[in-house]
mmCIF file with all atom_site columns, C-alpha atoms in Angstrom:
data_model
loop_
_atom_site.group_PDB
_atom_site.id
_atom_site.type_symbol
_atom_site.label_atom_id
_atom_site.label_alt_id
_atom_site.label_comp_id
_atom_site.label_asym_id
_atom_site.label_entity_id
_atom_site.label_seq_id
_atom_site.pdbx_PDB_ins_code
_atom_site.Cartn_x
_atom_site.Cartn_y
_atom_site.Cartn_z
_atom_site.occupancy
_atom_site.B_iso_or_equiv
_atom_site.pdbx_formal_charge
_atom_site.auth_seq_id
_atom_site.auth_comp_id
_atom_site.auth_asym_id
_atom_site.auth_atom_id
_atom_site.pdbx_PDB_model_num
ATOM 1   C CA . MET T 1 1   ? 109.098 93.017  74.299 1.00 0.00 ? 511 MET T CA 1
ATOM 2   C CA . PRO T 1 2   ? 106.684 95.199  76.329 1.00 0.00 ? 512 PRO T CA 1
ATOM 3   C CA . ARG T 1 3   ? 103.131 95.248  75.010 1.00 0.00 ? 513 ARG T CA 1
ATOM 4   C CA . PRO T 1 4   ? 102.148 98.466  73.239 1.00 0.00 ? 514 PRO T CA 1
ATOM 5   C CA . GLN T 1 5   ? 99.744  100.610 75.216 1.00 0.00 ? 515 GLN T CA 1
ATOM 6   C CA . LEU T 1 6   ? 97.512  103.615 74.867 1.00 0.00 ? 516 LEU T CA 1
ATOM 7   C CA . LYS T 1 7   ? 98.502  105.946 77.682 1.00 0.00 ? 517 LYS T CA 1
ATOM 8   C CA . PRO T 1 8   ? 95.872  108.574 78.610 1.00 0.00 ? 518 PRO T CA 1
ATOM 9   C CA . THR T 1 9   ? 96.914  112.208 79.003 1.00 0.00 ? 519 THR T CA 1
ATOM 10  C CA . PRO T 1 10  ? 95.356  115.062 81.022 1.00 0.00 ? 520 PRO T CA 1
ATOM 11  C CA . ASP T 1 11  ? 94.098  116.530 77.705 1.00 0.00 ? 521 ASP T CA 1
ATOM 12  C CA . GLN T 1 12  ? 91.716  113.621 77.084 1.00 0.00 ? 522 GLN T CA 1
ATOM 13  C CA . THR T 1 13  ? 94.008  112.220 74.399 1.00 0.00 ? 523 THR T CA 1
ATOM 14  C CA . PHE T 1 14  ? 96.191  109.114 74.263 1.00 0.00 ? 524 PHE T CA 1
ATOM 15  C CA . GLU T 1 15  ? 99.850  108.516 73.591 1.00 0.00 ? 525 GLU T CA 1
ATOM 16  C CA . LEU T 1 16  ? 100.586 105.278 71.764 1.00 0.00 ? 526 LEU T CA 1
ATOM 17  C CA . ILE T 1 17  ? 103.610 103.785 73.513 1.00 0.00 ? 527 ILE T CA 1
ATOM 18  C CA . GLY T 1 18  ? 105.378 100.952 71.721 1.00 0.00 ? 528 GLY T CA 1
ATOM 19  C CA . SER T 1 19  ? 108.667 99.498  70.563 1.00 0.00 ? 529 SER T CA 1
ATOM 20  C CA . GLY T 1 20  ? 109.768 97.126  67.820 1.00 0.00 ? 530 GLY T CA 1
ATOM 21  C CA . PRO T 1 21  ? 106.964 96.872  65.239 1.00 0.00 ? 531 PRO T CA 1
ATOM 22  C CA . TYR T 1 22  ? 104.979 99.388  67.297 1.00 0.00 ? 532 TYR T CA 1
ATOM 23  C CA . ASP T 1 23  ? 107.662 102.047 67.011 1.00 0.00 ? 533 ASP T CA 1
ATOM 24  C CA . PHE T 1 24  ? 105.656 103.787 64.318 1.00 0.00 ? 534 PHE T CA 1
ATOM 25  C CA . HIS T 1 25  ? 108.110 106.653 64.010 1.00 0.00 ? 535 HIS T CA 1
ATOM 26  C CA . LYS T 1 26  ? 110.787 104.157 62.976 1.00 0.00 ? 536 LYS T CA 1
ATOM 27  C CA . THR T 1 27  ? 108.341 102.562 60.524 1.00 0.00 ? 537 THR T CA 1
ATOM 28  C CA . LEU T 1 28  ? 107.581 105.971 59.024 1.00 0.00 ? 538 LEU T CA 1
ATOM 29  C CA . ASP T 1 29  ? 111.286 106.694 58.569 1.00 0.00 ? 539 ASP T CA 1
ATOM 30  C CA . GLU T 1 30  ? 111.826 103.297 56.951 1.00 0.00 ? 540 GLU T CA 1
ATOM 31  C CA . ALA T 1 31  ? 108.925 103.788 54.539 1.00 0.00 ? 541 ALA T CA 1
ATOM 32  C CA . THR T 1 32  ? 110.265 107.225 53.633 1.00 0.00 ? 542 THR T CA 1
ATOM 33  C CA . ARG T 1 33  ? 113.720 105.744 52.975 1.00 0.00 ? 543 ARG T CA 1
ATOM 34  C CA . LEU T 1 34  ? 112.299 103.005 50.761 1.00 0.00 ? 544 LEU T CA 1
ATOM 35  C CA . GLN T 1 35  ? 110.273 105.537 48.811 1.00 0.00 ? 545 GLN T CA 1
ATOM 36  C CA . SER T 1 36  ? 113.322 107.751 48.264 1.00 0.00 ? 546 SER T CA 1
ATOM 37  C CA . GLU T 1 37  ? 115.187 104.724 46.892 1.00 0.00 ? 547 GLU T CA 1
ATOM 38  C CA . GLY T 1 38  ? 112.419 104.075 44.388 1.00 0.00 ? 548 GLY T CA 1
ATOM 39  C CA . ARG T 1 39  ? 111.218 100.947 46.223 1.00 0.00 ? 549 ARG T CA 1
ATOM 40  C CA . ILE T 1 40  ? 107.624 102.121 46.048 1.00 0.00 ? 550 ILE T CA 1
ATOM 41  C CA . GLU T 1 41  ? 105.846 98.799  46.560 1.00 0.00 ? 551 GLU T CA 1
ATOM 42  C CA . GLU T 1 42  ? 107.905 98.037  49.665 1.00 0.00 ? 552 GLU T CA 1
ATOM 43  C CA . ALA T 1 43  ? 107.182 101.504 51.053 1.00 0.00 ? 553 ALA T CA 1
ATOM 44  C CA . CYS T 1 44  ? 103.452 101.046 50.453 1.00 0.00 ? 554 CYS T CA 1
ATOM 45  C CA . ASN T 1 45  ? 103.545 97.633  52.144 1.00 0.00 ? 555 ASN T CA 1
ATOM 46  C CA . HIS T 1 46  ? 105.322 99.127  55.170 1.00 0.00 ? 556 HIS T CA 1
ATOM 47  C CA . ARG T 1 47  ? 102.614 101.734 55.537 1.00 0.00 ? 557 ARG T CA 1
ATOM 48  C CA . PHE T 1 48  ? 99.742  99.295  55.069 1.00 0.00 ? 558 PHE T CA 1
ATOM 49  C CA . GLN T 1 49  ? 101.197 96.831  57.573 1.00 0.00 ? 559 GLN T CA 1
ATOM 50  C CA . ALA T 1 50  ? 101.477 99.677  60.085 1.00 0.00 ? 560 ALA T CA 1
ATOM 51  C CA . PHE T 1 51  ? 97.759  100.359 59.511 1.00 0.00 ? 561 PHE T CA 1
ATOM 52  C CA . GLN T 1 52  ? 96.992  96.679  60.170 1.00 0.00 ? 562 GLN T CA 1
ATOM 53  C CA . ARG T 1 53  ? 98.980  96.746  63.419 1.00 0.00 ? 563 ARG T CA 1
ATOM 54  C CA . LEU T 1 54  ? 97.143  99.885  64.480 1.00 0.00 ? 564 LEU T CA 1
ATOM 55  C CA . MET T 1 55  ? 93.758  98.225  63.907 1.00 0.00 ? 565 MET T CA 1
ATOM 56  C CA . GLU T 1 56  ? 94.772  95.417  66.272 1.00 0.00 ? 566 GLU T CA 1
ATOM 57  C CA . LEU T 1 57  ? 95.504  97.964  69.013 1.00 0.00 ? 567 LEU T CA 1
ATOM 58  C CA . LEU T 1 58  ? 92.442  100.192 68.885 1.00 0.00 ? 568 LEU T CA 1
ATOM 59  C CA . PRO T 1 59  ? 89.568  99.312  71.235 1.00 0.00 ? 569 PRO T CA 1
ATOM 60  C CA . GLU T 1 60  ? 86.213  98.736  69.539 1.00 0.00 ? 570 GLU T CA 1
ATOM 61  C CA . ASP T 1 61  ? 84.023  100.439 72.119 1.00 0.00 ? 571 ASP T CA 1
ATOM 62  C CA . GLU T 1 62  ? 86.101  103.424 73.234 1.00 0.00 ? 572 GLU T CA 1
ATOM 63  C CA . GLU T 1 63  ? 86.814  106.758 71.581 1.00 0.00 ? 573 GLU T CA 1
ATOM 64  C CA . VAL T 1 64  ? 90.528  107.295 71.050 1.00 0.00 ? 574 VAL T CA 1
ATOM 65  C CA . ILE T 1 65  ? 92.091  110.637 70.145 1.00 0.00 ? 575 ILE T CA 1
ATOM 66  C CA . LEU T 1 66  ? 95.818  110.417 69.607 1.00 0.00 ? 576 LEU T CA 1
ATOM 67  C CA . GLU T 1 67  ? 98.099  113.123 70.969 1.00 0.00 ? 577 GLU T CA 1
ATOM 68  C CA . TRP T 1 68  ? 99.502  115.104 68.033 1.00 0.00 ? 578 TRP T CA 1
ATOM 69  C CA . ASN T 1 69  ? 102.464 116.370 70.060 1.00 0.00 ? 579 ASN T CA 1
ATOM 70  C CA . HIS T 1 70  ? 103.630 112.849 70.938 1.00 0.00 ? 580 HIS T CA 1
ATOM 71  C CA . ARG T 1 71  ? 106.195 111.564 68.410 1.00 0.00 ? 581 ARG T CA 1
ATOM 72  C CA . ASN T 1 72  ? 105.005 107.959 68.068 1.00 0.00 ? 582 ASN T CA 1
ATOM 73  C CA . SER T 1 73  ? 101.342 108.936 68.045 1.00 0.00 ? 583 SER T CA 1
ATOM 74  C CA . ARG T 1 74  ? 101.892 111.566 65.365 1.00 0.00 ? 584 ARG T CA 1
ATOM 75  C CA . ALA T 1 75  ? 103.768 109.006 63.276 1.00 0.00 ? 585 ALA T CA 1
ATOM 76  C CA . VAL T 1 76  ? 100.704 106.742 63.455 1.00 0.00 ? 586 VAL T CA 1
ATOM 77  C CA . LEU T 1 77  ? 98.552  109.539 62.054 1.00 0.00 ? 587 LEU T CA 1
ATOM 78  C CA . GLU T 1 78  ? 101.074 110.311 59.317 1.00 0.00 ? 588 GLU T CA 1
ATOM 79  C CA . LEU T 1 79  ? 101.328 106.644 58.323 1.00 0.00 ? 589 LEU T CA 1
ATOM 80  C CA . LEU T 1 80  ? 97.557  106.351 58.240 1.00 0.00 ? 590 LEU T CA 1
ATOM 81  C CA . HIS T 1 81  ? 97.294  109.364 55.956 1.00 0.00 ? 591 HIS T CA 1
ATOM 82  C CA . ALA T 1 82  ? 100.093 108.070 53.738 1.00 0.00 ? 592 ALA T CA 1
ATOM 83  C CA . THR T 1 83  ? 98.542  104.628 53.259 1.00 0.00 ? 593 THR T CA 1
ATOM 84  C CA . ALA T 1 84  ? 95.226  106.304 52.423 1.00 0.00 ? 594 ALA T CA 1
ATOM 85  C CA . VAL T 1 85  ? 97.076  108.254 49.719 1.00 0.00 ? 595 VAL T CA 1
ATOM 86  C CA . ASP T 1 86  ? 98.607  105.001 48.452 1.00 0.00 ? 596 ASP T CA 1
ATOM 87  C CA . HIS T 1 87  ? 95.178  103.421 48.052 1.00 0.00 ? 597 HIS T CA 1
ATOM 88  C CA . PHE T 1 88  ? 93.717  106.565 46.496 1.00 0.00 ? 598 PHE T CA 1
ATOM 89  C CA . LEU T 1 89  ? 96.436  106.511 43.832 1.00 0.00 ? 599 LEU T CA 1
ATOM 90  C CA . ILE T 1 90  ? 95.639  102.916 42.838 1.00 0.00 ? 600 ILE T CA 1
ATOM 91  C CA . GLY T 1 91  ? 91.913  103.644 42.704 1.00 0.00 ? 601 GLY T CA 1
ATOM 92  C CA . ASP T 1 92  ? 90.892  101.814 45.890 1.00 0.00 ? 602 ASP T CA 1
ATOM 93  C CA . TYR T 1 93  ? 88.714  104.699 46.996 1.00 0.00 ? 603 TYR T CA 1
ATOM 94  C CA . GLU T 1 94  ? 86.677  102.686 49.501 1.00 0.00 ? 604 GLU T CA 1
ATOM 95  C CA . LEU T 1 95  ? 89.675  101.592 51.557 1.00 0.00 ? 605 LEU T CA 1
ATOM 96  C CA . SER T 1 96  ? 91.250  105.035 51.254 1.00 0.00 ? 606 SER T CA 1
ATOM 97  C CA . ALA T 1 97  ? 88.029  106.602 52.543 1.00 0.00 ? 607 ALA T CA 1
ATOM 98  C CA . ALA T 1 98  ? 87.784  104.138 55.435 1.00 0.00 ? 608 ALA T CA 1
ATOM 99  C CA . GLN T 1 99  ? 91.350  104.912 56.469 1.00 0.00 ? 609 GLN T CA 1
ATOM 100 C CA . LEU T 1 100 ? 90.725  108.657 56.298 1.00 0.00 ? 610 LEU T CA 1
ATOM 101 C CA . GLU T 1 101 ? 87.517  108.351 58.301 1.00 0.00 ? 611 GLU T CA 1
ATOM 102 C CA . LEU T 1 102 ? 89.505  106.544 60.990 1.00 0.00 ? 612 LEU T CA 1
ATOM 103 C CA . LEU T 1 103 ? 92.212  109.200 60.807 1.00 0.00 ? 613 LEU T CA 1
ATOM 104 C CA . MET T 1 104 ? 89.682  111.963 61.424 1.00 0.00 ? 614 MET T CA 1
ATOM 105 C CA . GLU T 1 105 ? 88.329  110.065 64.428 1.00 0.00 ? 615 GLU T CA 1
ATOM 106 C CA . LEU T 1 106 ? 91.833  109.725 65.859 1.00 0.00 ? 616 LEU T CA 1
ATOM 107 C CA . ASP T 1 107 ? 92.673  113.355 65.026 1.00 0.00 ? 617 ASP T CA 1
ATOM 108 C CA . PRO T 1 108 ? 89.495  115.463 65.109 1.00 0.00 ? 618 PRO T CA 1
ATOM 109 C CA . GLU T 1 109 ? 91.527  118.650 64.610 1.00 0.00 ? 619 GLU T CA 1
ATOM 110 C CA . ASP T 1 110 ? 92.580  117.201 61.244 1.00 0.00 ? 620 ASP T CA 1
ATOM 111 C CA . HIS T 1 111 ? 96.181  118.378 61.359 1.00 0.00 ? 621 HIS T CA 1
ATOM 112 C CA . LEU T 1 112 ? 96.902  116.542 58.083 1.00 0.00 ? 622 LEU T CA 1
ATOM 113 C CA . GLU T 1 113 ? 93.828  117.942 56.273 1.00 0.00 ? 623 GLU T CA 1
ATOM 114 C CA . ALA T 1 114 ? 92.484  114.452 55.629 1.00 0.00 ? 624 ALA T CA 1
ATOM 115 C CA . ALA T 1 115 ? 89.093  115.964 54.786 1.00 0.00 ? 625 ALA T CA 1
ATOM 116 C CA . THR T 1 116 ? 90.419  117.103 51.415 1.00 0.00 ? 626 THR T CA 1
ATOM 117 C CA . LEU T 1 117 ? 91.436  113.665 50.183 1.00 0.00 ? 627 LEU T CA 1
ATOM 118 C CA . LEU T 1 118 ? 88.318  112.163 51.752 1.00 0.00 ? 628 LEU T CA 1
ATOM 119 C CA . ALA T 1 119 ? 86.191  114.542 49.659 1.00 0.00 ? 629 ALA T CA 1
ATOM 120 C CA . PHE T 1 120 ? 87.962  113.328 46.507 1.00 0.00 ? 630 PHE T CA 1
ATOM 121 C CA . ASP T 1 121 ? 87.313  109.723 47.596 1.00 0.00 ? 631 ASP T CA 1
ATOM 122 C CA . TYR T 1 122 ? 83.623  110.371 48.212 1.00 0.00 ? 632 TYR T CA 1
ATOM 123 C CA . GLN T 1 123 ? 83.200  112.099 44.863 1.00 0.00 ? 633 GLN T CA 1
ATOM 124 C CA . ALA T 1 124 ? 84.981  109.248 43.085 1.00 0.00 ? 634 ALA T CA 1
ATOM 125 C CA . MET T 1 125 ? 82.621  106.807 44.848 1.00 0.00 ? 635 MET T CA 1
ATOM 126 C CA . ASP T 1 126 ? 79.621  108.996 43.924 1.00 0.00 ? 636 ASP T CA 1
ATOM 127 C CA . GLU T 1 127 ? 78.733  109.292 47.609 1.00 0.00 ? 637 GLU T CA 1
ATOM 128 C CA . GLN T 1 128 ? 77.138  112.699 47.245 1.00 0.00 ? 638 GLN T CA 1
ATOM 129 C CA . GLU T 1 129 ? 75.602  112.979 50.720 1.00 0.00 ? 639 GLU T CA 1
ATOM 130 C CA . LEU T 1 130 ? 78.912  112.105 52.379 1.00 0.00 ? 640 LEU T CA 1
ATOM 131 C CA . PHE T 1 131 ? 80.678  114.523 50.044 1.00 0.00 ? 641 PHE T CA 1
ATOM 132 C CA . ASP T 1 132 ? 78.296  117.318 51.072 1.00 0.00 ? 642 ASP T CA 1
ATOM 133 C CA . GLU T 1 133 ? 79.087  116.616 54.729 1.00 0.00 ? 643 GLU T CA 1
ATOM 134 C CA . VAL T 1 134 ? 82.868  116.663 54.375 1.00 0.00 ? 644 VAL T CA 1
ATOM 135 C CA . ILE T 1 135 ? 83.276  119.499 51.851 1.00 0.00 ? 645 ILE T CA 1
ATOM 136 C CA . ASN T 1 136 ? 82.558  122.005 54.629 1.00 0.00 ? 646 ASN T CA 1
ATOM 137 C CA . ASP T 1 137 ? 85.746  120.806 56.349 1.00 0.00 ? 647 ASP T CA 1
ATOM 138 C CA . VAL T 1 138 ? 87.898  121.458 53.265 1.00 0.00 ? 648 VAL T CA 1
ATOM 139 C CA . SER T 1 139 ? 89.767  124.756 53.557 1.00 0.00 ? 649 SER T CA 1
ATOM 140 C CA . ASP T 1 140 ? 88.870  127.475 51.059 1.00 0.00 ? 650 ASP T CA 1
ATOM 141 C CA . LYS T 1 141 ? 92.491  128.642 51.211 1.00 0.00 ? 651 LYS T CA 1
ATOM 142 C CA . HIS T 1 142 ? 93.449  125.903 48.766 1.00 0.00 ? 652 HIS T CA 1
ATOM 143 C CA . ALA T 1 143 ? 92.472  125.282 45.152 1.00 0.00 ? 653 ALA T CA 1
ATOM 144 C CA . ASP T 1 144 ? 91.367  121.746 46.036 1.00 0.00 ? 654 ASP T CA 1
ATOM 145 C CA . ARG T 1 145 ? 88.030  122.989 47.364 1.00 0.00 ? 655 ARG T CA 1
ATOM 146 C CA . LEU T 1 146 ? 87.058  124.777 44.162 1.00 0.00 ? 656 LEU T CA 1
ATOM 147 C CA . ILE T 1 147 ? 88.180  121.850 42.020 1.00 0.00 ? 657 ILE T CA 1
ATOM 148 C CA . LEU T 1 148 ? 86.043  119.554 44.156 1.00 0.00 ? 658 LEU T CA 1
ATOM 149 C CA . LEU T 1 149 ? 83.022  121.855 43.881 1.00 0.00 ? 659 LEU T CA 1
ATOM 150 C CA . LEU T 1 150 ? 83.493  122.197 40.130 1.00 0.00 ? 660 LEU T CA 1
ATOM 151 C CA . TRP T 1 151 ? 83.764  118.440 39.687 1.00 0.00 ? 661 TRP T CA 1
ATOM 152 C CA . ALA T 1 152 ? 80.793  117.744 41.943 1.00 0.00 ? 662 ALA T CA 1
ATOM 153 C CA . GLY T 1 153 ? 78.664  120.315 40.104 1.00 0.00 ? 663 GLY T CA 1
ATOM 154 C CA . PHE T 1 154 ? 79.669  118.873 36.738 1.00 0.00 ? 664 PHE T CA 1
ATOM 155 C CA . ARG T 1 155 ? 78.849  115.314 37.795 1.00 0.00 ? 665 ARG T CA 1
ATOM 156 C CA . ARG T 1 156 ? 75.470  116.319 39.185 1.00 0.00 ? 666 ARG T CA 1
ATOM 157 C CA . GLU T 1 157 ? 74.299  118.826 36.576 1.00 0.00 ? 667 GLU T CA 1
ATOM 158 C CA . GLY T 1 158 ? 76.371  117.969 33.521 1.00 0.00 ? 668 GLY T CA 1
ATOM 159 C CA . ARG T 1 159 ? 77.837  121.476 33.440 1.00 0.00 ? 669 ARG T CA 1
ATOM 160 C CA . LEU T 1 160 ? 80.350  123.530 35.391 1.00 0.00 ? 670 LEU T CA 1
ATOM 161 C CA . PRO T 1 161 ? 78.898  125.799 38.102 1.00 0.00 ? 671 PRO T CA 1
ATOM 162 C CA . GLN T 1 162 ? 79.670  129.295 36.875 1.00 0.00 ? 672 GLN T CA 1
ATOM 163 C CA . GLY T 1 163 ? 80.257  130.945 40.262 1.00 0.00 ? 673 GLY T CA 1
ATOM 164 C CA . GLU T 1 164 ? 82.920  128.414 41.232 1.00 0.00 ? 674 GLU T CA 1
ATOM 165 C CA . LEU T 1 165 ? 84.453  128.588 37.754 1.00 0.00 ? 675 LEU T CA 1
ATOM 166 C CA . LYS T 1 166 ? 84.779  132.370 37.975 1.00 0.00 ? 676 LYS T CA 1
ATOM 167 C CA . ARG T 1 167 ? 86.433  132.141 41.403 1.00 0.00 ? 677 ARG T CA 1
ATOM 168 C CA . PHE T 1 168 ? 88.750  129.384 40.195 1.00 0.00 ? 678 PHE T CA 1
ATOM 169 C CA . LYS T 1 169 ? 89.929  131.468 37.238 1.00 0.00 ? 679 LYS T CA 1
ATOM 170 C CA . GLU T 1 170 ? 90.406  134.617 39.291 1.00 0.00 ? 680 GLU T CA 1
ATOM 171 C CA . ARG T 1 171 ? 91.696  133.344 42.627 1.00 0.00 ? 681 ARG T CA 1
ATOM 172 C CA . PHE T 1 172 ? 93.695  130.318 41.471 1.00 0.00 ? 682 PHE T CA 1
ATOM 173 C CA . ALA T 1 173 ? 94.790  131.336 37.989 1.00 0.00 ? 683 ALA T CA 1
ATOM 174 C CA . ALA T 1 174 ? 97.918  129.153 38.005 1.00 0.00 ? 684 ALA T CA 1
ATOM 175 C CA . TYR T 1 175 ? 95.824  126.118 38.910 1.00 0.00 ? 685 TYR T CA 1
ATOM 176 C CA . TYR T 1 176 ? 93.301  126.944 36.196 1.00 0.00 ? 686 TYR T CA 1
ATOM 177 C CA . ARG T 1 177 ? 96.117  127.138 33.644 1.00 0.00 ? 687 ARG T CA 1
ATOM 178 C CA . GLU T 1 178 ? 97.549  123.835 34.853 1.00 0.00 ? 688 GLU T CA 1
ATOM 179 C CA . PHE T 1 179 ? 94.248  121.972 34.815 1.00 0.00 ? 689 PHE T CA 1
ATOM 180 C CA . THR T 1 180 ? 93.498  123.182 31.285 1.00 0.00 ? 690 THR T CA 1
ATOM 181 C CA . ALA T 1 181 ? 97.010  122.585 29.898 1.00 0.00 ? 691 ALA T CA 1
ATOM 182 C CA . GLU T 1 182 ? 97.716  119.879 27.336 1.00 0.00 ? 692 GLU T CA 1
ATOM 183 C CA . GLU T 1 183 ? 100.816 118.560 29.108 1.00 0.00 ? 693 GLU T CA 1
ATOM 184 C CA . HIS T 1 184 ? 101.912 118.291 32.738 1.00 0.00 ? 694 HIS T CA 1
ATOM 185 C CA . PRO T 1 185 ? 105.552 117.180 32.699 1.00 0.00 ? 695 PRO T CA 1
ATOM 186 C CA . ALA T 1 186 ? 107.298 116.286 35.951 1.00 0.00 ? 696 ALA T CA 1
ATOM 187 C CA . ASP T 1 187 ? 110.463 117.753 34.455 1.00 0.00 ? 697 ASP T CA 1
ATOM 188 C CA . ALA T 1 188 ? 113.661 118.994 36.079 1.00 0.00 ? 698 ALA T CA 1
ATOM 189 C CA . ALA T 1 189 ? 112.350 122.528 36.531 1.00 0.00 ? 699 ALA T CA 1
ATOM 190 C CA . TYR T 1 190 ? 109.222 121.283 38.286 1.00 0.00 ? 700 TYR T CA 1
ATOM 191 C CA . LEU T 1 191 ? 111.163 118.895 40.541 1.00 0.00 ? 701 LEU T CA 1
ATOM 192 C CA . ALA T 1 192 ? 113.684 121.584 41.490 1.00 0.00 ? 702 ALA T CA 1
ATOM 193 C CA . SER T 1 193 ? 110.912 123.979 42.459 1.00 0.00 ? 703 SER T CA 1
ATOM 194 C CA . ILE T 1 194 ? 108.625 121.567 44.315 1.00 0.00 ? 704 ILE T CA 1
ATOM 195 C CA . GLU T 1 195 ? 111.542 120.195 46.347 1.00 0.00 ? 705 GLU T CA 1
ATOM 196 C CA . SER T 1 196 ? 112.780 123.666 47.300 1.00 0.00 ? 706 SER T CA 1
ATOM 197 C CA . GLU T 1 197 ? 111.885 125.533 50.487 1.00 0.00 ? 707 GLU T CA 1
ATOM 198 C CA . ARG T 1 198 ? 109.635 127.918 48.548 1.00 0.00 ? 708 ARG T CA 1
ATOM 199 C CA . PRO T 1 199 ? 107.993 126.211 45.575 1.00 0.00 ? 709 PRO T CA 1
ATOM 200 C CA . THR T 1 200 ? 106.394 128.438 42.961 1.00 0.00 ? 710 THR T CA 1
ATOM 201 C CA . VAL T 1 201 ? 102.613 128.483 42.744 1.00 0.00 ? 711 VAL T CA 1
ATOM 202 C CA . GLU T 1 202 ? 102.966 126.958 39.268 1.00 0.00 ? 712 GLU T CA 1
ATOM 203 C CA . ALA T 1 203 ? 104.870 123.998 40.737 1.00 0.00 ? 713 ALA T CA 1
ATOM 204 C CA . GLU T 1 204 ? 102.246 123.578 43.465 1.00 0.00 ? 714 GLU T CA 1
ATOM 205 C CA . ALA T 1 205 ? 99.516  123.613 40.821 1.00 0.00 ? 715 ALA T CA 1
ATOM 206 C CA . ARG T 1 206 ? 101.301 120.870 38.892 1.00 0.00 ? 716 ARG T CA 1
ATOM 207 C CA . GLU T 1 207 ? 101.749 118.859 42.066 1.00 0.00 ? 717 GLU T CA 1
ATOM 208 C CA . LEU T 1 208 ? 97.978  118.962 42.627 1.00 0.00 ? 718 LEU T CA 1
ATOM 209 C CA . TRP T 1 209 ? 97.382  117.854 39.056 1.00 0.00 ? 719 TRP T CA 1
ATOM 210 C CA . LEU T 1 210 ? 99.821  114.959 39.414 1.00 0.00 ? 720 LEU T CA 1
ATOM 211 C CA . ARG T 1 211 ? 98.277  113.933 42.763 1.00 0.00 ? 721 ARG T CA 1
ATOM 212 C CA . THR T 1 212 ? 94.799  113.774 41.211 1.00 0.00 ? 722 THR T CA 1
ATOM 213 C CA . GLU T 1 213 ? 95.684  112.722 37.655 1.00 0.00 ? 723 GLU T CA 1
ATOM 214 C CA . SER T 1 214 ? 94.367  109.188 38.167 1.00 0.00 ? 724 SER T CA 1
ATOM 215 C CA . LEU T 1 215 ? 90.896  110.676 38.676 1.00 0.00 ? 725 LEU T CA 1
ATOM 216 C CA . TRP T 1 216 ? 90.960  112.644 35.447 1.00 0.00 ? 726 TRP T CA 1
ATOM 217 C CA . GLN T 1 217 ? 92.063  109.575 33.528 1.00 0.00 ? 727 GLN T CA 1
ATOM 218 C CA . GLN T 1 218 ? 88.857  107.888 34.744 1.00 0.00 ? 728 GLN T CA 1
ATOM 219 C CA . TRP T 1 219 ? 86.621  110.951 34.356 1.00 0.00 ? 729 TRP T CA 1
ATOM 220 C CA . PRO T 1 220 ? 88.168  112.905 31.440 1.00 0.00 ? 730 PRO T CA 1
ATOM 221 C CA . THR T 1 221 ? 84.961  114.733 30.511 1.00 0.00 ? 731 THR T CA 1
ATOM 222 C CA . PHE T 1 222 ? 85.368  117.051 33.504 1.00 0.00 ? 732 PHE T CA 1
ATOM 223 C CA . ILE T 1 223 ? 88.796  118.183 32.329 1.00 0.00 ? 733 ILE T CA 1
ATOM 224 C CA . GLU T 1 224 ? 87.473  118.500 28.764 1.00 0.00 ? 734 GLU T CA 1
ATOM 225 C CA . ALA T 1 225 ? 84.737  120.786 30.072 1.00 0.00 ? 735 ALA T CA 1
ATOM 226 C CA . LEU T 1 226 ? 87.326  122.891 31.909 1.00 0.00 ? 736 LEU T CA 1
ATOM 227 C CA . LYS T 1 227 ? 89.462  123.157 28.778 1.00 0.00 ? 737 LYS T CA 1
ATOM 228 C CA . ALA T 1 228 ? 86.439  124.336 26.815 1.00 0.00 ? 738 ALA T CA 1
ATOM 229 C CA . THR T 1 229 ? 86.276  127.435 29.042 1.00 0.00 ? 739 THR T CA 1
ATOM 230 C CA . ARG T 1 230 ? 89.708  128.727 28.031 1.00 0.00 ? 740 ARG T CA 1
#
């Protein structure tokens, strides 16, 4: 089997060329298949093992930016993001953050918006200086940014910052309703909407809740404070 290689491009990026275990696009497809079959642990292991193989390939003393438009290289980035999500969901915020930091080095344009999850990791780790650095990279087009700012303000001051709360209520009303609701069922209506080509904003709000629910189970006082503003 030919050794995997990092092939430089004229755009100062690299294409990761590889076959067998270094065909990361195939690995991504396999992990997706396992996940769809409900074999979650196997899917997570596939993604983490891909991360381990990647670490063996990267040079220690050279900057590497992977080419987004190259299929195998993009699959590496997507696997790296996915395994960071896996570790976030089980509460391993340090490893998740380390993987996302690497992802942002390999993809400085942040096509996968890794900065958002990294900000959640930093806040969970109470790394306030790192949080302040990365929050500027989180898009204000999404509700995530305001939720992060509300949570950070609450953790630091013991109260919700009123400016962010007002914007959250007005600009992301469906998300405000979701985050202050008593129940968040992943029912048939939700699944049908979120899996459709055009999910409703209510379904997207529930998806964000479900993606971050593990945080609110650990830090319920923030959600209690939000509910108190209804």
